[in-house]
Amino acid sequence: MRVLVIGGGGREHALVWKLAQSPSVKAIACAPGNGGISGRANCINVAADEIEDLAKFADKAEMDLTIVGPEAPLTKGIVDLFKQKGLPIVGPTMAAAQIEGSKSFAKDLMKKYGIPTGDYRTFEDHSEALDYVKKKGTPLVVKADGLASGKGVFPCQTLEEALRALDQIMVQGLFGEAGNRVVVEEFLTGEEASFLVFTDGKSVLPMPACQDHKALYDGDQGPNTGGMGAYSPAPVVTPQLEKRIMETIMIPTVEGLALEGCPYEGVLYAGLMIENGEPKVLEFNARFGDPEAQPLLMRMTSDLTEVLAAITRHELDSVTLEWDHRASVCVVMASGGYPGQYQKGKLVQGLEKVVVMKDIMVFHAGTEINIEGQYETNGGRVLGVTSIASGIASAIDLAYEAVSKISWDGCYYRQDIGKKALKRQG
């Protein structure tokens, strides 16, 4: 089988790594890929959102299966295009991908089908949004309606913060067209968790729960990022709670999308807030999370290729997912200045010391190889150092041992990934 992975981050490196383990996979291409991916796949110089060129490549190269990593090509209709051309692909259609591409679409869907989430209002007029926020008071959350690479969400504790967020999104145009509409939401409290499922539009198979760390700094302080680390399993999601999440959130969402005429296929991700054992949806994503994919795929013992192929055939009910009982932790190493301005081209040192470590994988997110054959930084999030060990404490120690061996000028990472799990374990 010849497989195409679309994207060029840590999630895509993890997908390539996992697919390469399948005995049925003979060749992997990745568009555009990155420095680390190039060691395992043929990197194609086509951007992830150039969907026409990607379809031409997949057709000419006779790809048997395509998996879409990032959200942008999904919301542009890459799945619709591939299916029109008879090219097998895993991911939701443009209509179904609105569940991530439009926060107001997702909130309206949840309201219609009784899926637990926070109260909200949607605005296209800046002055109306201002009036509502002033009357409502804080805390609340201001979100750009469209895609903003995980950076369009502003938790606001004060009125000043809320007014600034509205100004940045709707007046300054910080996120372009994605900010033409905003959603103002209830500020939910509790502990966050990420819950992902595979679905072919009918069957829904859960993955183990994990927990992302969105904020830049330790203690969940600072601006939101694409994610600074993740771990799995997340003890905040008990077996009883997993059953409740499936029954009240994941299955009703898949069923609701089908009733709306846009059946959902692929990976569906729910970002949850859990308080007193009650889950509520913060957001949906239409694909694997990044960095959640890294620990999840480290723990997955099933053949990912078989799961993805079953989705394209609508035969997911014939699949049984199997997982390593051990814990996995991913620590993201980022460029100084991320998620704002940062410099590229910094020489990455120490990777050779980590390659020989047992139960460690370094997934490249933003690297390229220079003319001397050395890795240099080429993005905000550069590496996802991912461990697997007998328990969460051991996995944390192993991940940070590997992180300590890697460096570059301006390197930054959080030092508290997984600590919430340790607190829950006492």
Coordinates of C-alpha atoms in Angstrom, one line a residue:
M1 CA 0.0 0.0 0.0
R2 CA 1.2 3.5 -0.9
V3 CA 0.2 6.2 1.7
L4 CA 0.2 10.0 1.5
V5 CA 0.3 12.0 4.7
I6 CA -0.7 15.6 4.3
G7 CA 1.0 18.2 6.6
G8 CA 4.4 19.0 8.0
G9 CA 4.3 19.0 11.8
G10 CA 4.9 16.8 14.8
R11 CA 1.5 15.1 14.3
E12 CA 2.4 14.2 10.8
H13 CA 5.8 12.8 11.8
A14 CA 4.0 10.6 14.4
L15 CA 1.5 9.5 11.7
V16 CA 4.4 8.6 9.3
W17 CA 6.3 6.8 12.1
K18 CA 3.2 4.7 12.9
L19 CA 2.2 4.0 9.3
A20 CA 5.7 2.8 8.6
Q21 CA 5.3 0.0 11.1
S22 CA 2.5 -1.6 9.1
P23 CA 3.5 -4.6 7.0
S24 CA 1.0 -3.5 4.4
V25 CA 2.7 -0.1 3.8
K26 CA 5.3 -0.2 1.0
A27 CA 5.9 3.5 0.5
I28 CA 5.0 6.8 2.3
A29 CA 4.9 10.3 0.9
C30 CA 4.4 13.4 3.0
A31 CA 3.4 16.9 1.7
P32 CA 5.2 19.0 2.6
G33 CA 6.9 17.1 5.5
N34 CA 9.9 18.4 7.4
G35 CA 13.5 17.6 8.2
G36 CA 12.6 14.7 10.6
I37 CA 9.9 13.2 8.4
S38 CA 12.3 13.1 5.4
G39 CA 14.1 10.2 7.0
R40 CA 11.0 8.0 6.9
A41 CA 9.0 9.4 3.9
N42 CA 9.4 11.0 0.5
C43 CA 8.7 14.6 1.2
I44 CA 6.8 16.4 -1.6
N45 CA 7.2 20.1 -2.0
V46 CA 3.5 20.9 -2.0
A47 CA 1.8 22.9 0.8
A48 CA -0.9 21.2 2.8
D49 CA -3.6 23.6 1.6
E50 CA -2.7 23.3 -2.1
I51 CA -5.5 20.8 -2.5
E52 CA -5.6 20.7 -6.4
D53 CA -1.9 19.9 -6.6
L54 CA -2.1 17.3 -3.8
A55 CA -4.9 15.6 -5.7
K56 CA -2.8 15.6 -8.9
F57 CA 0.1 14.1 -7.0
A58 CA -2.0 11.4 -5.3
D59 CA -3.5 10.4 -8.7
K60 CA -0.2 10.3 -10.6
A61 CA 1.6 8.5 -7.8
E62 CA -1.2 6.0 -7.5
M63 CA -1.6 6.5 -3.7
D64 CA -3.8 3.9 -2.1
L65 CA -4.7 6.0 0.9
T66 CA -4.3 9.6 2.1
I67 CA -4.6 10.8 5.6
V68 CA -5.0 14.6 6.3
G69 CA -3.1 16.0 9.3
P70 CA -4.0 19.7 9.6
E71 CA -7.4 21.4 9.6
A72 CA -6.9 24.0 6.8
P73 CA -7.1 21.5 3.8
L74 CA -10.1 19.9 5.4
T75 CA -12.0 23.1 5.6
K76 CA -11.0 23.9 2.0
G77 CA -12.6 20.7 0.8
I78 CA -9.7 18.3 0.1
V79 CA -11.8 15.3 1.0
D80 CA -14.6 16.3 -1.4
L81 CA -12.0 16.8 -4.2
F82 CA -10.3 13.5 -3.6
K83 CA -13.6 11.6 -3.5
Q84 CA -14.7 13.2 -6.7
K85 CA -11.6 11.8 -8.3
G86 CA -12.0 8.4 -6.8
L87 CA -8.9 8.8 -4.5
P88 CA -9.3 7.1 -1.1
I89 CA -8.8 9.6 1.7
V90 CA -9.5 9.8 5.5
G91 CA -11.0 13.0 6.9
P92 CA -14.3 14.9 7.0
T93 CA -15.9 16.7 4.0
M94 CA -15.8 20.5 3.9
A95 CA -19.4 20.5 5.3
A96 CA -18.5 18.2 8.2
A97 CA -15.2 20.0 8.9
Q98 CA -17.2 23.1 9.8
I99 CA -17.3 21.6 13.3
E100 CA -13.8 23.0 13.6
G101 CA -13.8 25.6 10.9
S102 CA -16.7 27.5 12.4
K103 CA -17.1 27.7 16.2
S104 CA -20.6 29.1 15.8
F105 CA -21.5 26.1 13.6
A106 CA -20.2 23.7 16.3
K107 CA -22.1 25.6 19.1
D108 CA -25.3 25.7 17.2
L109 CA -25.0 21.9 16.5
M110 CA -24.4 21.2 20.1
K111 CA -27.4 23.3 21.2
K112 CA -29.7 21.6 18.7
Y113 CA -28.7 18.1 19.7
G114 CA -28.4 18.6 23.5
I115 CA -24.7 18.1 23.7
P116 CA -23.3 19.7 26.9
T117 CA -21.4 22.9 26.4
G118 CA -21.2 26.4 27.8
D119 CA -23.7 29.2 27.1
Y120 CA -22.7 31.4 24.1
R121 CA -23.6 34.2 21.8
T122 CA -22.4 34.9 18.3
F123 CA -21.6 38.4 16.9
E124 CA -20.7 39.9 13.5
D125 CA -21.0 43.5 14.7
H126 CA -18.2 44.8 17.0
S127 CA -20.4 47.3 18.8
E128 CA -23.1 44.7 19.6
A129 CA -20.4 42.4 20.9
L130 CA -19.0 45.2 23.1
D131 CA -22.5 46.0 24.5
Y132 CA -23.0 42.3 25.3
V133 CA -19.7 41.8 27.0
K134 CA -20.2 44.9 29.1
K135 CA -23.6 43.7 30.3
K136 CA -22.6 40.1 30.7
G137 CA -19.4 40.8 32.7
T138 CA -16.4 38.6 33.2
P139 CA -14.9 36.0 33.3
L140 CA -15.8 34.9 29.8
V141 CA -14.1 33.6 26.7
V142 CA -13.8 35.4 23.4
K143 CA -13.2 33.3 20.3
A144 CA -12.5 34.0 16.6
D145 CA -15.1 32.0 14.8
G146 CA -12.7 30.6 12.2
L147 CA -9.4 28.8 12.1
A148 CA -6.6 30.5 14.0
S149 CA -4.0 27.8 14.6
G150 CA -5.1 27.3 18.1
K151 CA -4.4 31.0 19.0
G152 CA -7.8 32.5 18.5
V153 CA -9.2 31.8 21.9
F154 CA -9.0 34.5 24.6
P155 CA -10.0 33.5 28.2
C156 CA -10.8 36.9 29.8
Q157 CA -10.8 37.5 33.5
T158 CA -11.4 41.2 33.3
L159 CA -13.5 43.5 31.2
E160 CA -10.3 45.2 29.9
E161 CA -9.1 41.8 28.6
A162 CA -12.4 41.1 26.9
L163 CA -12.6 44.5 25.2
R164 CA -9.0 44.1 24.0
A165 CA -9.7 40.6 22.6
L166 CA -12.7 41.9 20.6
D167 CA -10.6 44.8 19.3
Q168 CA -7.8 42.5 18.2
I169 CA -10.1 40.1 16.5
M170 CA -12.8 42.3 15.0
V171 CA -11.1 45.7 14.5
Q172 CA -7.4 45.0 14.0
G173 CA -8.1 41.8 12.1
L174 CA -5.5 39.7 13.9
F175 CA -6.9 36.5 12.4
G176 CA -8.1 37.9 9.1
E177 CA -11.5 36.5 7.8
A178 CA -11.5 34.0 10.7
G179 CA -12.4 37.0 13.0
N180 CA -15.3 38.4 10.9
R181 CA -17.5 36.6 13.5
V182 CA -16.8 36.0 17.2
V183 CA -18.3 33.7 19.7
V184 CA -18.5 34.9 23.3
E185 CA -18.8 32.0 25.7
E186 CA -19.4 31.1 29.3
F187 CA -16.1 30.7 31.1
L188 CA -16.1 27.0 32.1
T189 CA -14.0 25.9 35.1
G190 CA -12.5 22.5 36.0
E191 CA -9.8 20.4 34.4
E192 CA -9.4 20.0 30.6
A193 CA -9.0 16.8 28.7
S194 CA -8.8 15.8 25.1
F195 CA -11.0 12.9 23.9
L196 CA -10.5 11.6 20.4
V197 CA -12.4 8.9 18.4
F198 CA -12.2 7.2 15.0
T199 CA -15.5 7.2 13.1
D200 CA -16.7 6.1 9.7
G201 CA -19.9 8.1 10.1
K202 CA -21.7 5.2 11.9
S203 CA -19.4 3.3 14.2
V204 CA -17.5 5.4 16.8
L205 CA -14.3 3.9 18.4
P206 CA -12.7 5.8 21.3
M207 CA -9.0 6.4 21.9
P208 CA -7.6 6.7 25.4
A209 CA -8.1 10.1 27.0
C210 CA -5.2 12.5 27.0
Q211 CA -4.5 16.0 28.3
D212 CA -3.0 18.9 26.3
H213 CA -1.2 22.0 27.7
K214 CA -2.3 25.0 25.6
A215 CA -0.7 27.8 27.6
L216 CA 2.8 28.9 26.9
Y217 CA 4.1 29.0 30.5
D218 CA 4.1 26.6 33.5
G219 CA 1.0 26.6 35.6
D220 CA -1.1 27.2 32.5
Q221 CA -0.1 30.9 32.3
G222 CA 0.5 33.1 29.3
P223 CA -0.9 33.1 25.8
N224 CA -2.5 30.1 24.1
T225 CA -0.4 28.1 21.7
G226 CA -0.9 25.2 19.4
G227 CA 0.0 23.0 22.4
M228 CA 3.1 22.7 24.5
G229 CA 2.8 19.1 25.5
A230 CA 0.4 16.2 26.2
Y231 CA 0.2 13.0 28.0
S232 CA -2.0 9.8 27.9
P233 CA -3.8 8.4 29.7
A234 CA -5.4 11.3 31.6
P235 CA -6.6 10.1 35.0
V236 CA -9.2 12.9 35.1
V237 CA -11.2 10.7 32.6
T238 CA -12.3 7.6 34.6
P239 CA -13.8 4.6 32.8
Q240 CA -17.2 5.8 34.0
L241 CA -16.6 9.2 32.6
E242 CA -15.4 7.8 29.3
K243 CA -18.7 6.0 29.0
R244 CA -20.6 9.2 29.7
I245 CA -18.5 11.2 27.2
M246 CA -19.2 8.6 24.5
E247 CA -23.0 8.5 25.3
T248 CA -23.6 12.3 25.7
I249 CA -21.0 13.9 23.4
M250 CA -19.2 11.8 20.8
I251 CA -21.9 9.5 19.6
P252 CA -24.6 12.2 19.6
T253 CA -22.3 14.6 17.6
V254 CA -21.6 12.0 14.9
E255 CA -25.3 11.2 14.7
G256 CA -26.2 14.9 14.7
L257 CA -23.8 15.6 11.8
A258 CA -25.3 12.7 9.8
L259 CA -28.8 14.1 10.4
E260 CA -27.6 17.5 9.2
G261 CA -26.6 15.9 5.9
C262 CA -22.9 16.0 6.5
P263 CA -21.8 12.6 7.8
Y264 CA -18.4 12.7 9.5
E265 CA -15.6 10.3 8.7
G266 CA -12.1 10.4 10.2
V267 CA -10.8 11.5 13.6
L268 CA -13.1 13.6 15.7
Y269 CA -11.5 15.4 18.7
A270 CA -13.4 17.0 21.6
G271 CA -11.6 19.4 23.9
L272 CA -13.5 19.0 27.2
M273 CA -13.8 20.8 30.5
I274 CA -14.6 18.4 33.4
E275 CA -15.9 19.6 36.7
N276 CA -17.4 17.4 39.4
G277 CA -17.5 14.5 37.0
E278 CA -19.5 16.4 34.4
P279 CA -17.9 16.9 30.9
K280 CA -18.7 19.9 28.7
V281 CA -17.3 20.6 25.2
L282 CA -14.9 23.6 24.8
E283 CA -14.3 22.9 21.1
F284 CA -14.2 20.3 18.4
N285 CA -11.3 19.6 16.1
A286 CA -11.8 17.7 12.8
R287 CA -8.5 15.7 13.0
F288 CA -5.8 14.4 15.3
G289 CA -4.6 16.9 17.8
D290 CA -1.1 18.1 17.8
P291 CA 0.6 17.2 20.2
E292 CA -2.1 14.7 21.4
A293 CA -1.3 12.5 18.4
Q294 CA 2.2 11.9 19.6
P295 CA 1.4 10.1 22.9
L296 CA -1.6 8.4 21.5
L297 CA 0.2 6.9 18.5
M298 CA 3.1 5.9 20.9
R299 CA 0.5 3.9 22.8
M300 CA -1.4 2.4 19.9
T301 CA -0.6 -1.2 19.2
S302 CA -3.2 -1.7 16.5
D303 CA -2.2 -1.3 12.8
L304 CA -3.1 2.3 12.1
T305 CA -3.3 1.6 8.3
E306 CA -6.0 -1.1 8.8
V307 CA -8.0 1.3 10.9
L308 CA -7.8 4.1 8.3
A309 CA -8.6 1.7 5.5
A310 CA -11.7 0.4 7.4
I311 CA -12.9 4.0 7.7
T312 CA -12.8 4.5 3.9
R313 CA -14.7 1.3 3.4
H314 CA -17.3 2.1 6.2
E315 CA -16.3 -1.1 8.0
L316 CA -15.0 0.4 11.3
D317 CA -17.4 -2.0 13.1
S318 CA -15.0 -4.8 12.2
V319 CA -12.1 -3.1 14.0
T320 CA -10.9 -3.6 17.6
L321 CA -8.5 -1.0 18.8
E322 CA -5.6 -2.1 21.1
W323 CA -3.4 0.1 23.3
D324 CA -0.2 -0.3 25.3
H325 CA -1.1 -0.1 29.0
R326 CA 1.9 2.2 29.7
A327 CA 1.8 6.0 29.9
S328 CA 3.2 8.4 27.3
V329 CA 4.3 12.0 27.7
C330 CA 5.2 14.5 24.9
V331 CA 7.1 17.7 25.8
V332 CA 7.2 20.3 23.0
M333 CA 10.4 22.2 22.5
A334 CA 9.7 25.6 20.9
S335 CA 11.6 28.5 19.5
G336 CA 12.1 31.5 21.7
G337 CA 9.4 34.1 21.0
Y338 CA 6.7 31.5 20.0
P339 CA 3.7 31.9 19.6
G340 CA 4.8 35.4 18.6
Q341 CA 7.8 36.3 16.4
Y342 CA 10.7 33.9 16.5
Q343 CA 13.9 33.3 14.5
K344 CA 14.5 30.3 12.3
G345 CA 17.8 28.6 11.3
K346 CA 19.1 27.8 14.8
L347 CA 21.3 24.7 14.8
V348 CA 19.7 21.8 16.8
Q349 CA 22.2 20.0 19.0
G350 CA 22.1 16.7 20.9
L351 CA 19.7 14.7 18.9
E352 CA 22.2 12.0 18.4
K353 CA 22.3 11.4 22.2
V354 CA 18.5 10.9 22.2
V355 CA 18.2 8.6 19.2
V356 CA 19.9 5.8 21.2
M357 CA 17.6 6.1 24.2
K358 CA 15.0 3.3 24.7
D359 CA 11.3 4.2 24.7
I360 CA 11.9 7.7 23.4
M361 CA 10.8 9.2 20.0
V362 CA 11.6 12.7 18.9
F363 CA 8.9 13.8 16.5
H364 CA 10.0 16.8 14.4
A365 CA 7.5 19.7 14.1
G366 CA 9.5 22.6 12.7
T367 CA 12.9 21.4 11.4
E368 CA 14.8 21.4 8.1
I369 CA 18.1 19.9 7.1
N370 CA 20.9 22.3 6.1
I371 CA 23.5 21.8 3.4
E372 CA 25.8 20.2 6.0
G373 CA 23.1 17.6 6.8
Q374 CA 22.4 19.1 10.2
Y375 CA 18.9 19.9 11.6
E376 CA 18.0 23.5 12.0
T377 CA 14.8 25.1 13.4
N378 CA 12.2 26.0 10.9
G379 CA 9.1 26.8 13.0
G380 CA 7.6 27.9 16.3
R381 CA 7.1 24.4 17.7
V382 CA 10.3 22.5 16.8
L383 CA 10.3 19.1 18.4
G384 CA 7.9 16.9 20.4
V385 CA 10.0 14.7 22.6
T386 CA 7.8 11.7 23.5
S387 CA 8.4 8.9 26.0
I388 CA 6.6 5.7 27.0
A389 CA 7.0 4.2 30.4
S390 CA 5.3 2.0 33.1
G391 CA 3.6 5.0 34.7
I392 CA 3.0 8.7 34.2
A393 CA 5.8 9.7 36.7
S394 CA 8.4 7.4 34.9
A395 CA 7.2 8.8 31.5
I396 CA 7.7 12.4 32.7
D397 CA 11.2 11.7 34.0
L398 CA 12.2 9.9 30.8
A399 CA 10.8 12.6 28.5
Y400 CA 12.6 15.4 30.4
E401 CA 15.8 13.4 30.6
A402 CA 15.7 13.3 26.8
V403 CA 14.8 17.0 26.6
S404 CA 17.8 17.9 28.7
K405 CA 20.1 16.5 26.0
I406 CA 18.8 18.7 23.2
S407 CA 19.4 22.4 22.7
W408 CA 19.5 25.3 20.4
D409 CA 19.8 29.1 20.8
G410 CA 16.6 30.4 22.4
C411 CA 15.1 26.9 23.0
Y412 CA 12.0 27.0 25.3
Y413 CA 9.8 24.3 26.8
R414 CA 7.4 24.0 29.8
Q415 CA 8.7 22.1 32.7
D416 CA 5.4 20.9 34.2
I417 CA 3.9 18.6 31.5
G418 CA 2.0 15.8 33.2
K419 CA 2.0 17.3 36.8
K420 CA -1.8 17.4 36.9
A421 CA -1.8 13.6 36.5
L422 CA 0.6 13.2 39.3
K423 CA -1.6 15.3 41.6
R424 CA -4.6 13.1 40.8
Q425 CA -2.6 10.0 41.6
G426 CA -1.7 11.5 45.0

